[in-house]
Backbone as numpy.savetxt, mean C-alpha at the origin, in Angstrom:
# Nx Ny Nz CAx CAy CAz Cx Cy Cz
-21.87 21.09 -8.78 -22.07 19.65 -8.91 -20.81 18.91 -8.47
-20.98 17.80 -7.77 -19.83 17.05 -7.27 -19.05 16.44 -8.42
-17.73 16.34 -8.23 -16.86 15.72 -9.22 -16.99 14.20 -9.14
-17.29 13.53 -10.26 -17.38 12.06 -10.22 -16.05 11.45 -9.81
-16.11 10.37 -9.05 -14.92 9.64 -8.63 -14.84 8.36 -9.45
-13.64 8.08 -9.98 -13.42 6.92 -10.84 -12.60 5.87 -10.10
-13.03 4.62 -10.17 -12.29 3.51 -9.58 -12.19 2.38 -10.60
-10.99 1.84 -10.75 -10.79 0.70 -11.63 -10.67 -0.56 -10.79
-11.39 -1.60 -11.16 -11.38 -2.85 -10.42 -10.06 -3.58 -10.71
-9.29 -3.86 -9.67 -7.99 -4.50 -9.82 -8.03 -5.99 -9.50
-9.09 -6.43 -8.83 -9.16 -7.83 -8.41 -9.33 -8.75 -9.60
-8.75 -9.94 -9.47 -8.89 -10.95 -10.52 -10.11 -11.82 -10.35
-10.88 -11.65 -9.26 -12.08 -12.45 -9.04 -13.29 -11.54 -8.95
-14.48 -12.11 -9.14 -15.70 -11.31 -9.15 -16.02 -10.78 -7.76
-16.69 -9.63 -7.71 -17.05 -8.99 -6.45 -18.28 -8.14 -6.65
-19.19 -8.15 -5.69 -20.41 -7.35 -5.80 -20.08 -5.86 -5.83
-20.88 -5.11 -6.59 -20.68 -3.67 -6.71 -20.81 -2.97 -5.37
-21.82 -3.31 -4.57 -22.00 -2.60 -3.29 -20.83 -2.85 -2.34
-20.29 -4.07 -2.35 -19.15 -4.37 -1.48 -17.90 -3.62 -1.96
-17.70 -3.56 -3.27 -16.56 -2.85 -3.83 -16.64 -1.37 -3.44
-17.82 -0.75 -3.59 -17.97 0.66 -3.24 -17.76 0.90 -1.76
-18.29 0.02 -0.93 -18.12 0.18 0.52 -16.65 0.19 0.90
-15.87 -0.67 0.25 -14.44 -0.73 0.56 -13.71 0.51 0.05
-14.01 0.93 -1.17 -13.31 2.07 -1.76 -13.64 3.38 -1.04
-14.90 3.55 -0.64 -15.34 4.80 -0.04 -15.32 4.77 1.49
-15.02 3.58 2.06 -15.07 3.38 3.51 -16.47 3.68 4.03
-17.48 3.19 3.29 -18.88 3.29 3.67 -19.34 1.93 4.18
-20.54 1.90 4.78 -21.20 0.63 5.05 -21.79 0.13 3.73
-22.12 -1.17 3.69 -22.73 -1.69 2.46 -24.11 -1.07 2.23
-24.81 -0.72 3.31 -26.12 -0.06 3.16 -25.97 1.29 2.49
-24.96 2.07 2.92 -24.71 3.38 2.29 -24.33 3.22 0.83
-23.49 2.23 0.54 -23.08 2.00 -0.84 -24.27 1.59 -1.70
-25.13 0.72 -1.17 -26.31 0.28 -1.93 -27.25 1.45 -2.19
-27.33 2.40 -1.26 -28.18 3.57 -1.46 -27.68 4.43 -2.62
-26.35 4.58 -2.73 -25.79 5.32 -3.86 -26.18 4.67 -5.18
-26.14 3.34 -5.22 -26.51 2.61 -6.44 -27.99 2.81 -6.73
-28.84 2.68 -5.70 -30.29 2.84 -5.89 -30.65 4.24 -6.36
-29.87 5.23 -5.93 -30.12 6.63 -6.33 -29.53 6.97 -7.69
-29.06 5.95 -8.42 -28.51 6.13 -9.78 -27.28 7.05 -9.79
-26.50 6.97 -8.73 -25.28 7.77 -8.65 -24.04 6.97 -9.04
-24.24 5.74 -9.49 -23.12 4.86 -9.80 -23.31 4.26 -11.19
-22.23 4.25 -11.97 -22.23 3.56 -13.25 -21.06 2.59 -13.31
-21.23 1.54 -14.08 -20.15 0.58 -14.34 -19.94 0.54 -15.85
-18.75 0.92 -16.26 -18.42 0.99 -17.70 -19.43 1.84 -18.46
-19.88 2.93 -17.80 -20.76 3.89 -18.45 -22.23 3.62 -18.33
-22.63 2.51 -17.72 -24.05 2.16 -17.61 -24.42 1.97 -16.14
-25.68 2.30 -15.79 -26.15 2.06 -14.44 -26.19 0.56 -14.17
-26.11 0.19 -12.89 -26.06 -1.23 -12.54 -26.72 -1.46 -11.20
-27.05 -2.71 -10.93 -27.61 -3.10 -9.63 -26.50 -3.25 -8.59
-26.89 -3.15 -7.33 -25.91 -3.33 -6.25 -25.30 -4.72 -6.28
-26.04 -5.68 -6.80 -25.56 -7.07 -6.84 -24.70 -7.36 -8.07
-24.49 -6.36 -8.92 -23.67 -6.56 -10.12 -22.30 -7.12 -9.73
-21.86 -8.17 -10.40 -20.56 -8.76 -10.14 -19.51 -8.09 -11.02
-18.55 -7.46 -10.38 -17.49 -6.75 -11.09 -16.35 -7.69 -11.41
-15.65 -7.41 -12.50 -14.47 -8.18 -12.89 -13.32 -7.21 -13.11
-12.12 -7.75 -13.15 -10.93 -6.91 -13.31 -11.05 -6.06 -14.58
-10.72 -4.77 -14.42 -10.76 -3.84 -15.54 -12.02 -3.01 -15.61
-13.09 -3.41 -14.90 -14.32 -2.60 -14.88 -14.01 -1.23 -14.29
-14.65 -0.20 -14.85 -14.49 1.17 -14.35 -15.79 1.59 -13.69
-15.70 1.90 -12.40 -16.86 2.31 -11.61 -16.76 3.82 -11.37
-17.83 4.53 -11.70 -17.87 5.98 -11.51 -18.98 6.31 -10.51
-18.63 7.09 -9.48 -19.56 7.43 -8.41 -19.66 8.95 -8.31
-20.88 9.46 -8.27 -21.10 10.88 -8.01 -21.76 11.00 -6.65
-21.01 11.46 -5.68 -21.53 11.56 -4.32 -22.43 12.78 -4.17
-23.45 12.69 -3.32 -24.29 13.87 -3.07 -23.48 14.98 -2.43
-23.80 16.20 -2.77 -23.06 17.35 -2.25 -23.64 17.77 -0.91
-22.99 17.32 0.14 -23.43 17.71 1.49 -22.75 19.00 1.94
-21.58 19.26 1.37 -20.87 20.48 1.72 -19.90 20.79 0.58
-19.49 22.06 0.43 -18.56 22.40 -0.63 -17.27 21.61 -0.49
-16.67 21.20 -1.61 -15.40 20.46 -1.52 -14.31 21.31 -0.88
-13.48 20.68 -0.12 -12.39 21.39 0.53 -11.34 21.82 -0.48
-10.81 23.02 -0.28 -9.73 23.49 -1.12 -8.44 22.79 -0.70
-7.67 22.36 -1.69 -6.39 21.72 -1.40 -5.36 22.79 -1.11
-4.97 22.90 0.14 -4.03 23.94 0.54 -2.59 23.43 0.42
-1.67 24.30 0.04 -0.26 23.88 -0.04 0.32 23.68 1.35
1.23 22.73 1.47 1.92 22.48 2.74 3.41 22.35 2.46
4.19 23.08 3.21 5.65 23.09 3.00 6.27 21.85 3.65
6.15 20.73 2.95 6.67 19.45 3.42 7.72 18.97 2.42
8.95 18.72 2.85 9.98 18.28 1.91 9.62 16.93 1.28
9.87 16.81 -0.02 9.62 15.56 -0.73 10.87 15.14 -1.49
11.09 13.84 -1.57 12.16 13.29 -2.41 11.53 12.79 -3.70
11.79 13.49 -4.79 11.26 13.11 -6.10 12.37 12.39 -6.86
12.21 11.11 -7.09 13.27 10.33 -7.73 13.15 10.33 -9.25
11.98 10.69 -9.77 11.79 10.78 -11.22 10.60 11.69 -11.48
10.68 12.45 -12.57 9.55 13.31 -12.94 9.65 13.68 -14.41
8.52 13.64 -15.09 8.41 14.20 -16.45 7.04 14.84 -16.55
6.59 15.15 -17.76 5.32 15.86 -17.89 4.11 14.97 -17.64
4.32 13.68 -17.54 3.21 12.74 -17.38 3.06 12.18 -15.96
4.18 12.00 -15.27 4.11 11.34 -13.96 5.32 11.70 -13.11
5.25 11.33 -11.85 6.36 11.49 -10.92 6.44 10.25 -10.03
7.64 9.95 -9.57 7.85 8.87 -8.60 8.41 9.51 -7.34
7.71 9.32 -6.23 8.06 9.94 -4.96 8.58 8.87 -4.01
9.63 9.19 -3.28 10.10 8.32 -2.19 9.48 8.88 -0.91
8.33 8.33 -0.53 7.55 8.88 0.58 8.18 8.57 1.93
8.33 9.55 2.80 8.85 9.28 4.14 7.76 8.67 5.02
8.16 7.93 6.03 7.20 7.42 7.00 6.56 8.59 7.75
5.32 8.44 8.14 4.63 9.47 8.89 3.81 10.42 8.04
3.94 10.32 6.73 3.22 11.22 5.83 1.99 10.52 5.26
0.81 11.08 5.53 -0.43 10.57 4.96 -0.46 10.93 3.48
-1.02 10.04 2.66 -0.96 10.23 1.20 -1.92 11.30 0.72
-3.18 11.26 1.15 -4.16 12.23 0.65 -5.03 12.75 1.78
-5.68 13.90 1.62 -6.50 14.47 2.68 -7.61 13.53 3.13
-7.84 13.51 4.44 -8.87 12.69 5.07 -9.10 13.26 6.46
-10.17 12.85 7.15 -10.41 13.39 8.50 -9.19 13.24 9.39
-8.81 14.36 10.01 -7.62 14.39 10.87 -6.37 14.81 10.14
-6.39 14.76 8.81 -5.22 15.14 8.01 -5.71 15.82 6.72
-6.31 16.99 6.87 -6.83 17.67 5.69 -5.75 18.46 4.97
-4.74 18.97 5.66 -3.83 19.93 5.05 -2.35 19.58 5.20
-2.02 18.35 5.61 -0.62 18.00 5.86 -0.24 16.67 5.20
-0.69 16.48 3.96 -0.51 15.20 3.28 0.45 15.32 2.09
0.73 14.19 1.49 1.55 14.17 0.27 0.93 15.04 -0.81
-0.38 14.96 -0.97 -1.06 15.78 -1.99 -0.84 17.26 -1.70
-0.97 17.68 -0.45 -0.74 19.09 -0.10 0.70 19.50 -0.38
1.65 18.59 -0.15 3.06 18.88 -0.44 3.28 19.02 -1.95
2.62 18.19 -2.74 2.73 18.29 -4.20 2.13 19.60 -4.71
1.01 20.00 -4.12 0.40 21.29 -4.48 1.37 22.41 -4.17
2.06 22.35 -3.03 2.98 23.41 -2.63 4.15 23.54 -3.59
4.61 22.42 -4.13 5.76 22.50 -5.06 5.32 22.80 -6.49
4.02 23.02 -6.70 3.51 23.39 -8.01 3.38 22.24 -8.98
3.32 21.02 -8.49 3.20 19.85 -9.35 1.81 19.78 -9.96
1.75 19.67 -11.28 0.47 19.45 -11.95 0.00 18.04 -11.65
-1.27 17.90 -11.27 -1.80 16.60 -10.89 -3.03 16.25 -11.72
-3.21 14.96 -11.98 -4.39 14.49 -12.70 -5.63 14.71 -11.84
-6.80 14.54 -12.45 -8.05 14.74 -11.72 -8.20 13.76 -10.57
-8.25 12.47 -10.88 -8.37 11.46 -9.85 -9.66 11.62 -9.06
-9.78 10.91 -7.94 -10.94 11.06 -7.08 -10.85 12.38 -6.32
-12.01 12.87 -5.88 -12.03 14.15 -5.17 -11.15 14.07 -3.93
-10.24 15.03 -3.78 -9.32 15.03 -2.66 -8.11 14.16 -2.85
-8.07 13.40 -3.96 -6.94 12.50 -4.21 -6.33 12.72 -5.60
-6.16 13.95 -6.03 -5.62 14.17 -7.37 -4.24 13.55 -7.53
-4.03 12.86 -8.63 -2.73 12.29 -8.95 -2.43 10.97 -8.28
-3.22 10.55 -7.32 -2.90 9.36 -6.54 -3.33 8.10 -7.28
-2.34 7.34 -7.76 -2.59 6.11 -8.51 -2.72 4.93 -7.55
-1.89 4.89 -6.53 -1.95 3.86 -5.49 -1.45 4.49 -4.21
-1.69 3.82 -3.08 -1.39 4.43 -1.80 -0.40 3.60 -0.98
0.24 4.27 -0.04 1.02 3.62 1.01 0.45 4.04 2.35
0.48 3.15 3.33 0.05 3.52 4.66 0.90 4.67 5.18
0.35 5.42 6.12 1.06 6.59 6.66 2.46 6.22 7.14
2.58 5.11 7.88 3.87 4.76 8.47 4.65 3.73 7.65
4.30 3.59 6.39 5.10 2.81 5.44 5.84 3.79 4.55
7.13 3.59 4.39 7.95 4.47 3.57 8.15 3.86 2.19
8.66 4.68 1.26 9.08 4.13 -0.02 8.43 4.71 -1.24
8.52 3.98 -2.34 8.23 4.49 -3.67 6.74 4.49 -4.01
6.29 5.62 -4.56 4.90 5.80 -4.96 4.82 6.47 -6.32
3.83 6.08 -7.10 3.56 6.70 -8.40 2.55 7.83 -8.24
2.78 8.92 -8.93 1.84 10.05 -8.98 1.61 10.40 -10.45
0.34 10.51 -10.83 0.00 10.87 -12.21 -0.18 12.38 -12.33
0.38 12.95 -13.40 0.27 14.39 -13.60 -0.77 14.75 -14.66
-1.18 13.78 -15.46 -2.21 14.01 -16.47 -3.29 12.94 -16.35
-4.49 13.26 -16.83 -5.57 12.28 -16.79 -5.26 11.06 -17.65
-4.58 11.29 -18.77 -4.21 10.17 -19.65 -3.29 9.20 -18.92
-2.26 9.74 -18.27 -1.33 8.88 -17.54 -2.03 8.17 -16.39
-2.92 8.87 -15.70 -3.64 8.26 -14.58 -4.49 7.09 -15.06
-5.21 7.30 -16.15 -6.09 6.26 -16.67 -5.29 5.03 -17.11
-4.19 5.26 -17.81 -3.38 4.14 -18.29 -2.69 3.41 -17.14
-2.19 4.16 -16.16 -1.55 3.53 -15.00 -2.57 2.70 -14.21
-3.80 3.19 -14.13 -4.84 2.43 -13.45 -5.11 1.11 -14.14
-5.15 1.13 -15.48 -5.34 -0.11 -16.24 -4.14 -1.03 -16.08
-2.94 -0.45 -16.01 -1.74 -1.27 -15.82 -1.75 -1.96 -14.45
-2.19 -1.25 -13.43 -2.32 -1.87 -12.11 -3.31 -3.02 -12.16
-4.45 -2.79 -12.82 -5.47 -3.83 -12.92 -4.94 -5.06 -13.65
-4.08 -4.83 -14.65 -3.53 -5.93 -15.44 -2.23 -6.48 -14.84
-1.87 -6.00 -13.64 -0.66 -6.44 -12.94 0.60 -6.19 -13.76
0.65 -5.05 -14.40 1.81 -4.69 -15.21 2.72 -3.68 -14.50
2.43 -3.40 -13.25 3.29 -2.56 -12.43 3.81 -3.43 -11.29
5.12 -3.60 -11.22 5.72 -4.47 -10.21 6.04 -3.65 -8.97
5.56 -4.11 -7.81 5.79 -3.42 -6.54 6.43 -4.42 -5.57
7.64 -4.12 -5.14 8.36 -5.01 -4.24 8.64 -4.27 -2.93
8.39 -4.94 -1.82 8.56 -4.35 -0.50 9.63 -5.11 0.29
10.22 -4.45 1.26 11.12 -5.09 2.21 10.48 -4.95 3.59
10.62 -5.99 4.41 10.03 -5.95 5.75 10.84 -6.79 6.71
10.88 -6.36 7.96 11.37 -7.19 9.05 10.15 -7.77 9.74
10.09 -9.10 9.82 8.92 -9.76 10.40 9.34 -10.73 11.48
8.53 -10.84 12.52 8.84 -11.73 13.63 8.84 -13.19 13.19
9.77 -13.97 13.74 9.81 -15.40 13.47 10.39 -15.73 12.11
10.08 -16.93 11.61 10.70 -17.42 10.37 9.66 -18.08 9.46
9.72 -17.75 8.18 8.85 -18.41 7.21 9.13 -19.91 7.19
8.08 -20.70 7.06 8.26 -22.16 6.93 8.87 -22.50 5.57
8.49 -21.73 4.55 8.99 -21.96 3.19 9.31 -20.62 2.53
10.28 -20.63 1.65 10.61 -19.44 0.88 10.78 -19.84 -0.59
9.94 -19.37 -1.49 8.90 -18.36 -1.22 7.65 -18.96 -0.56
6.90 -18.07 0.07 5.59 -18.40 0.63 4.54 -17.57 -0.08
3.49 -18.20 -0.54 2.38 -17.46 -1.17 1.25 -17.33 -0.16
0.82 -16.10 0.08 -0.29 -15.83 0.99 -1.48 -15.41 0.14
-2.46 -16.28 0.05 -3.65 -16.02 -0.78 -4.84 -16.03 0.16
-5.23 -14.86 0.66 -6.28 -14.77 1.68 -7.11 -13.51 1.44
-8.43 -13.65 1.34 -9.30 -12.49 1.05 -9.35 -11.50 2.20
-9.41 -10.22 1.87 -9.38 -9.16 2.88 -10.65 -8.30 2.81
-11.09 -7.86 3.98 -12.25 -6.97 4.07 -12.10 -6.13 5.33
-12.96 -5.12 5.46 -12.98 -4.31 6.67 -13.30 -5.20 7.87
-12.63 -4.93 8.97 -12.90 -5.67 10.20 -14.36 -5.46 10.58
-15.08 -6.51 10.98 -16.51 -6.37 11.23 -16.87 -5.41 12.36
-15.94 -5.15 13.29 -16.26 -4.26 14.41 -15.37 -3.04 14.50
-14.33 -2.96 13.68 -13.40 -1.83 13.70 -13.10 -1.40 12.27
-13.74 -0.32 11.82 -13.62 0.11 10.42 -12.23 0.59 10.06
-11.38 0.86 11.06 -10.03 1.31 10.77 -9.07 0.16 10.49
-9.53 -1.06 10.74 -8.68 -2.23 10.55 -9.21 -3.10 9.41
-8.31 -3.93 8.87 -8.68 -4.92 7.88 -8.53 -6.30 8.51
-9.15 -7.30 7.89 -9.07 -8.66 8.42 -9.22 -9.65 7.29
-8.69 -10.86 7.50 -8.91 -11.95 6.57 -10.30 -12.52 6.84
-11.19 -12.40 5.85 -12.57 -12.86 5.99 -12.97 -13.64 4.75
-13.77 -14.70 4.90 -14.13 -15.54 3.76 -14.80 -14.79 2.61
-15.59 -13.76 2.95 -16.29 -13.01 1.89 -15.56 -11.73 1.51
-14.27 -11.63 1.84 -13.48 -10.45 1.51 -13.06 -10.42 0.05
-12.32 -9.39 -0.31 -11.83 -9.24 -1.68 -10.54 -10.05 -1.85
-10.40 -10.67 -3.00 -9.24 -11.51 -3.27 -7.95 -10.71 -3.09
-6.96 -11.32 -2.44 -5.67 -10.64 -2.21 -4.57 -11.69 -2.16
-3.43 -11.35 -2.83 -2.32 -12.30 -2.85 -1.01 -11.56 -2.64
-0.16 -12.11 -1.77 1.17 -11.59 -1.50 2.15 -12.75 -1.57
3.28 -12.54 -2.25 4.36 -13.53 -2.28 5.51 -13.02 -1.42
6.07 -13.91 -0.59 7.13 -13.52 0.35 8.34 -14.43 0.20
9.53 -13.83 0.20 10.80 -14.55 0.15 11.62 -14.17 1.38
12.33 -15.11 1.95 13.25 -14.81 3.03 14.58 -14.37 2.43
14.94 -13.13 2.67 16.22 -12.59 2.20 17.33 -12.97 3.16
17.05 -12.85 4.46 18.04 -13.22 5.48 17.30 -13.67 6.72
17.79 -14.73 7.37 17.16 -15.26 8.57 18.02 -14.91 9.77
17.43 -14.19 10.73 18.11 -13.82 11.95 17.56 -14.65 13.12
18.05 -14.42 14.32 17.63 -15.25 15.44 16.15 -15.08 15.78
15.64 -13.84 15.71 14.26 -13.61 16.12 13.37 -13.14 14.98
13.92 -12.94 13.80 13.15 -12.34 12.71 13.72 -12.72 11.35
12.92 -12.51 10.33 13.36 -12.64 8.94 13.32 -11.27 8.27
14.31 -11.03 7.41 14.23 -9.91 6.48 13.55 -10.46 5.23
12.40 -9.88 4.87 11.59 -10.42 3.79 11.55 -9.50 2.59
11.46 -10.12 1.43 11.13 -9.42 0.18 9.72 -9.85 -0.19
8.84 -8.87 -0.41 7.43 -9.17 -0.65 6.97 -8.53 -1.95
6.17 -9.27 -2.69 5.66 -8.75 -3.95 4.14 -8.81 -3.94
3.51 -7.68 -4.27 2.06 -7.58 -4.27 1.48 -8.02 -5.61
0.39 -8.76 -5.55 -0.36 -9.11 -6.76 -1.78 -8.54 -6.68
-2.03 -7.74 -5.67 -3.26 -6.97 -5.51 -2.90 -5.82 -4.59
-3.79 -4.86 -4.45 -3.44 -3.67 -3.68 -4.45 -3.33 -2.62
-4.72 -4.25 -1.72 -5.71 -4.01 -0.67 -5.11 -3.17 0.46
-5.98 -2.48 1.18 -5.56 -1.69 2.33 -4.88 -2.59 3.37
-3.69 -2.18 3.82 -2.93 -2.90 4.85 -2.58 -4.34 4.45
-2.54 -4.61 3.14 -2.46 -6.01 2.69 -1.28 -6.78 3.28
-0.06 -6.25 3.13 1.12 -6.98 3.60 1.06 -7.18 5.11
0.68 -6.14 5.83 0.64 -6.22 7.29 -0.36 -7.26 7.77
-1.54 -7.30 7.16 -2.56 -8.27 7.57 -2.16 -9.68 7.14
-1.64 -9.83 5.93 -1.25 -11.15 5.45 -0.14 -11.76 6.30
0.88 -10.97 6.63 1.97 -11.51 7.45 1.47 -11.86 8.86
0.61 -11.04 9.43 0.05 -11.37 10.74 -0.80 -12.63 10.65
-1.48 -12.81 9.54 -2.36 -13.96 9.34 -1.58 -15.27 9.37
-0.34 -15.27 8.85 0.45 -16.50 8.84 1.38 -16.59 10.06
1.19 -15.67 11.01 1.94 -15.76 12.26 3.27 -15.05 12.27
3.53 -14.17 11.30 4.81 -13.45 11.23 4.57 -11.96 11.00
3.96 -11.27 11.98 3.63 -9.85 11.78 4.87 -8.98 11.62
4.67 -7.85 10.99 5.75 -6.89 10.77 6.19 -6.32 12.12
7.49 -6.28 12.34 8.04 -5.71 13.57 7.66 -4.23 13.64
7.23 -3.79 14.82 6.88 -2.39 15.02 5.48 -2.02 14.60
4.68 -2.98 14.14 3.31 -2.70 13.70 2.41 -2.58 14.93
1.88 -1.38 15.21 1.08 -1.20 16.42 -0.33 -1.77 16.31
-0.78 -2.07 15.10 -2.15 -2.54 14.89 -2.22 -4.05 14.74
-1.32 -4.61 13.92 -1.36 -6.04 13.63 -0.15 -6.79 14.19
0.56 -6.17 15.13 1.81 -6.74 15.64 1.68 -7.97 16.49
0.47 -8.26 16.95 0.17 -9.51 17.66 1.12 -9.79 18.83
1.37 -8.78 19.66 2.16 -9.00 20.85 3.62 -8.62 20.74
4.12 -8.41 19.52 5.49 -7.95 19.33 6.52 -8.87 19.95
7.47 -8.30 20.68 8.58 -9.07 21.25 8.10 -10.09 22.28
6.89 -9.92 22.80 6.38 -10.88 23.78 6.11 -12.24 23.15
6.15 -12.29 21.82 5.99 -13.57 21.12 7.23 -14.45 21.28
8.36 -13.81 21.61 9.63 -14.52 21.67 9.91 -14.96 23.10
10.36 -16.19 23.27 10.64 -16.70 24.62 12.13 -16.98 24.79
12.54 -17.29 26.02 13.92 -17.65 26.29 14.86 -16.46 26.21
16.15 -16.77 26.02 17.18 -15.73 25.97 16.99 -14.79 24.78
16.39 -15.31 23.73 16.18 -14.47 22.54 15.23 -13.31 22.81
14.48 -13.38 23.90 13.53 -12.32 24.24 14.25 -10.98 24.40
15.45 -10.97 24.97 16.19 -9.72 25.15 16.54 -9.10 23.81
16.94 -9.93 22.84 17.23 -9.43 21.49 15.97 -8.86 20.88
14.87 -9.59 21.00 13.60 -9.14 20.42 13.17 -7.81 21.00
13.33 -7.64 22.30 12.94 -6.37 22.94 13.81 -5.22 22.44
15.10 -5.49 22.23 15.99 -4.44 21.72 15.61 -4.05 20.30
15.30 -5.04 19.48 14.87 -4.77 18.10 13.59 -3.95 18.11
12.65 -4.32 18.95 11.37 -3.61 19.01 11.56 -2.16 19.46
12.41 -1.93 20.43 12.67 -0.55 20.88 13.30 0.28 19.78
14.08 -0.37 18.91 14.79 0.36 17.85 13.91 0.64 16.64
12.73 0.03 16.58 11.83 0.23 15.44 10.81 1.31 15.79
10.95 2.52 15.25 10.05 3.61 15.60 8.67 3.48 14.97
8.52 2.53 14.04 7.25 2.33 13.34 7.32 0.97 12.66
6.29 0.61 11.92 6.29 -0.69 11.25 7.46 -0.78 10.27
8.18 -1.89 10.34 9.40 -2.07 9.54 9.02 -2.57 8.14
8.40 -1.69 7.38 7.90 -2.02 6.04 8.25 -0.88 5.09
8.84 -1.24 3.94 9.37 -0.22 3.02 9.13 -0.64 1.58
8.55 0.27 0.78 8.33 0.02 -0.65 9.65 0.25 -1.38
10.35 -0.85 -1.70 11.75 -0.76 -2.12 11.96 -0.73 -3.63
11.01 -1.23 -4.40 11.21 -1.29 -5.85 9.90 -1.05 -6.57
9.99 -0.28 -7.65 8.84 0.01 -8.50 9.29 -0.12 -9.94
8.63 -0.98 -10.69 9.06 -1.25 -12.07 7.83 -1.29 -12.98
7.90 -0.54 -14.10 6.76 -0.49 -15.01 7.19 0.11 -16.34
6.33 -0.02 -17.32 6.54 0.61 -18.62 5.83 1.95 -18.62
6.53 3.00 -19.05 5.95 4.34 -19.04 4.62 4.32 -19.79
3.56 4.88 -19.20 2.24 4.78 -19.82 2.08 5.55 -21.13
2.98 6.45 -21.42 2.88 7.24 -22.66 4.02 6.92 -23.62
5.26 6.97 -23.14 6.40 6.75 -24.02 6.74 5.27 -24.19
6.21 4.41 -23.30 6.44 2.96 -23.28 7.89 2.60 -22.94
8.63 3.54 -22.39 10.01 3.27 -21.94 9.99 2.44 -20.65
10.77 1.37 -20.56 10.83 0.61 -19.30 11.49 1.45 -18.21
10.88 1.48 -17.03 11.40 2.26 -15.91 11.49 1.37 -14.68
12.56 1.54 -13.91 12.70 0.83 -12.65 13.36 1.74 -11.64
12.81 1.77 -10.43 13.34 2.63 -9.37 13.48 1.81 -8.10
14.55 2.09 -7.33 14.82 1.39 -6.09 15.04 2.40 -4.97
14.65 2.00 -3.80 14.84 2.84 -2.62 15.46 1.99 -1.53
16.58 2.43 -0.98 17.29 1.65 0.03 16.51 1.57 1.34
16.84 0.55 2.12 16.27 0.40 3.45 16.41 1.72 4.21
15.33 2.27 4.77 15.36 3.63 5.32 16.19 3.77 6.59
16.73 4.95 6.77 17.65 5.22 7.88 16.99 5.00 9.24
15.69 5.33 9.38 15.07 5.21 10.70 14.86 3.76 11.13
15.02 2.81 10.18 14.87 1.40 10.52 16.19 0.64 10.50
17.29 1.33 10.24 18.59 0.66 10.13 19.03 0.04 11.46
18.83 0.74 12.57 19.26 0.21 13.85 18.51 -1.07 14.20
17.22 -1.12 13.88 16.45 -2.34 14.13 16.99 -3.50 13.30
17.37 -3.22 12.05 17.93 -4.26 11.19 19.27 -4.74 11.72
20.12 -3.81 12.16 21.44 -4.17 12.69 21.29 -5.04 13.95
20.38 -4.66 14.84 20.19 -5.42 16.08 19.60 -6.80 15.79
18.70 -6.87 14.80 18.13 -8.16 14.44 19.19 -9.07 13.84
20.08 -8.49 13.00 21.11 -9.29 12.33 22.14 -9.82 13.32
22.49 -9.04 14.33 23.46 -9.48 15.32 24.82 -9.73 14.69
25.53 -10.76 15.17 26.89 -11.03 14.66 26.92 -12.10 13.60
25.85 -12.86 13.46 25.84 -13.91 12.44 24.56 -13.83 11.63
24.68 -13.96 10.32 23.55 -13.86 9.42 23.47 -15.13 8.59
22.33 -15.78 8.62 22.10 -16.94 7.76 21.37 -16.47 6.52
22.06 -16.46 5.40 21.48 -15.92 4.17 21.19 -17.06 3.22
20.00 -17.04 2.60 19.61 -18.02 1.59 20.45 -17.81 0.33
20.11 -18.08 -0.86 21.03 -18.08 -2.00 21.81 -16.78 -2.20
22.75 -16.83 -3.13 23.60 -15.66 -3.41 22.76 -14.44 -3.77
21.68 -14.64 -4.49 20.83 -13.51 -4.87 20.29 -12.81 -3.63
19.99 -13.58 -2.59 19.46 -12.98 -1.36 20.48 -12.05 -0.72
21.76 -12.42 -0.76 22.81 -11.56 -0.21 22.83 -10.23 -0.95
22.65 -10.29 -2.27 22.61 -9.06 -3.06 21.45 -8.17 -2.58
20.30 -8.76 -2.31 19.17 -7.99 -1.81 19.47 -7.39 -0.45
20.09 -8.18 0.42 20.42 -7.67 1.75 21.35 -6.48 1.65
22.37 -6.59 0.80 23.30 -5.47 0.63 22.62 -4.26 0.03
21.64 -4.53 -0.86 20.91 -3.42 -1.48 20.10 -2.68 -0.42
19.43 -3.44 0.46 18.57 -2.81 1.46 19.39 -2.10 2.53
20.65 -2.50 2.72 21.44 -1.91 3.80 22.89 -1.78 3.36
23.15 -0.94 2.39 24.49 -0.86 1.80 25.53 -0.36 2.79
25.12 0.40 3.79 26.07 0.94 4.75 26.34 -0.02 5.91
25.63 -1.14 5.92 25.76 -2.06 7.04 26.80 -3.13 6.78
């Protein structure tokens, strides 16, 4: 029998059950509605209609039909930086290029496979995603939470839903924010013609990102970003939506250095060449331990593979907003 998959609703606004399932499972809405009609879905322990409006904190359980035996999670000898670990959870500083959990094209070379190889006990979680409380894109680096017990996983999921886990990112983005801070409140959904992309759509799921300018350079801003929801590609889509895409983003980069005109174009091209991937990093994770209730905070410096892009963007003069912003800049690039 297939292992039920559990999802906690994190959005602060109502959303139809079939749309929520389609987004979580990367299904079409028709496929999601069929699961509901076949009584394979419960909300808070009870069956529900596809049109059921979900609210934050609802727990959706899905039992998928068994079309094939579940894949065995194979160990993979991939080095990991573990910044904290106890019997309940671990905090991983994920390198860029590492997929978080098994999926088509990456069944045996993911963070989960690396955790299995090091003998880390993992919570049940969704099938193929044991221990995964939240995700980072493959080419986004930085701090991630991993649950080692079902109790910790359940409590961390509720904490995410209640916005009690603080996640702060650093990014290099083209151009300059009009205001700092800037609040980006724009609903996100799967792109209507490309299922691998996300887009701002009126009927999408509620999503909010707050952005601060840490330092303003000639062609780009160094940004501090805080998530208030956890949608797929959220920061990348939101920044592109307001006209300031993440430097090095091959999907939402909107033309990259070609956006810059005049003499500054040469600087922009140099920065772009120096960015081997999207310049986005999960820099801070702060939360109360789900079992011991001890306050925990972890920081990860601006990654080495993006340092040259930051140096080239900064050039010889840096316009920094308040004193606190300088502290953030030094934190992200202490060797610079």
